[in-house]
Amino acid sequence: MLKKCKRLEGVQRERACENWDYLKSIGIQERKLPSIVVKCPKILTLHLDEKLIPMVQCLATLGTKPREVASAITKFPHILSHSVEEKLCPLLAFFQALEVPEKQLGLSELDLQKVAVNFPEVLCRDVNKILRPNYTYLKGCGFEGGQIVALVTGYPPILIKSISNSLEPRIKFLVEEEIGVKAEDFKAKEYTL
């Protein structure tokens, strides 16, 4: 594998083998490892104790089962190359603090698990540049906190879609074409999409 991929030519064989073995030990099937490495060759170069283990442990704290962590990594291996402190912690805090009435302070642990396992790409996005503006846009469309939580849980990519190229045209279409109401008059709580 190391000889076939030019990006991995300078990789220390010992580190690559350690990382390969670690990925197997967390439940990733050996037959899936080559496709993971093709998607993210860097995964074999990361420091095991400094990057891989802390990220896997952080993902495991979401309460997911080990096979779900392995599934998330298989879907989006780039998640392992991010920093726990700089990327994942602020992101998890954002999800947990979505403005929702009273007793529920955002995504429940189960909701967060669904997002992390079904669409791990969302965990690698910048909170202030992408997620918060999309959240603010949805609030501006009239969606309330609980509705946004339901949207994010049911369709996590909603938080990473382009506002001008994706969200705005779709919401405008749904409102004006399907419901027959002008977008300016739309409030999510008044109409069922």
GROMACS .gro file of C-alpha atoms in nm, residues 16 37 42 53 75 79 86 102 122 126 183:
model
   11
   16ALA     CA    1   0.176   0.337   0.935
   37VAL     CA    2  -0.644   0.530   0.329
   42LYS     CA    3  -0.268   1.127   0.593
   53ILE     CA    4  -0.645   0.798   2.006
   75LYS     CA    5  -1.765   0.731   0.607
   79ILE     CA    6  -1.241   1.352   1.091
   86GLU     CA    7  -0.953   2.329   1.817
  102GLU     CA    8  -3.640   2.553   2.865
  122VAL     CA    9  -2.055   1.814   0.973
  126ASP     CA   10  -1.605   2.567   1.116
  183ALA     CA   11  -4.128   3.422   0.103
   0.00000   0.00000   0.00000
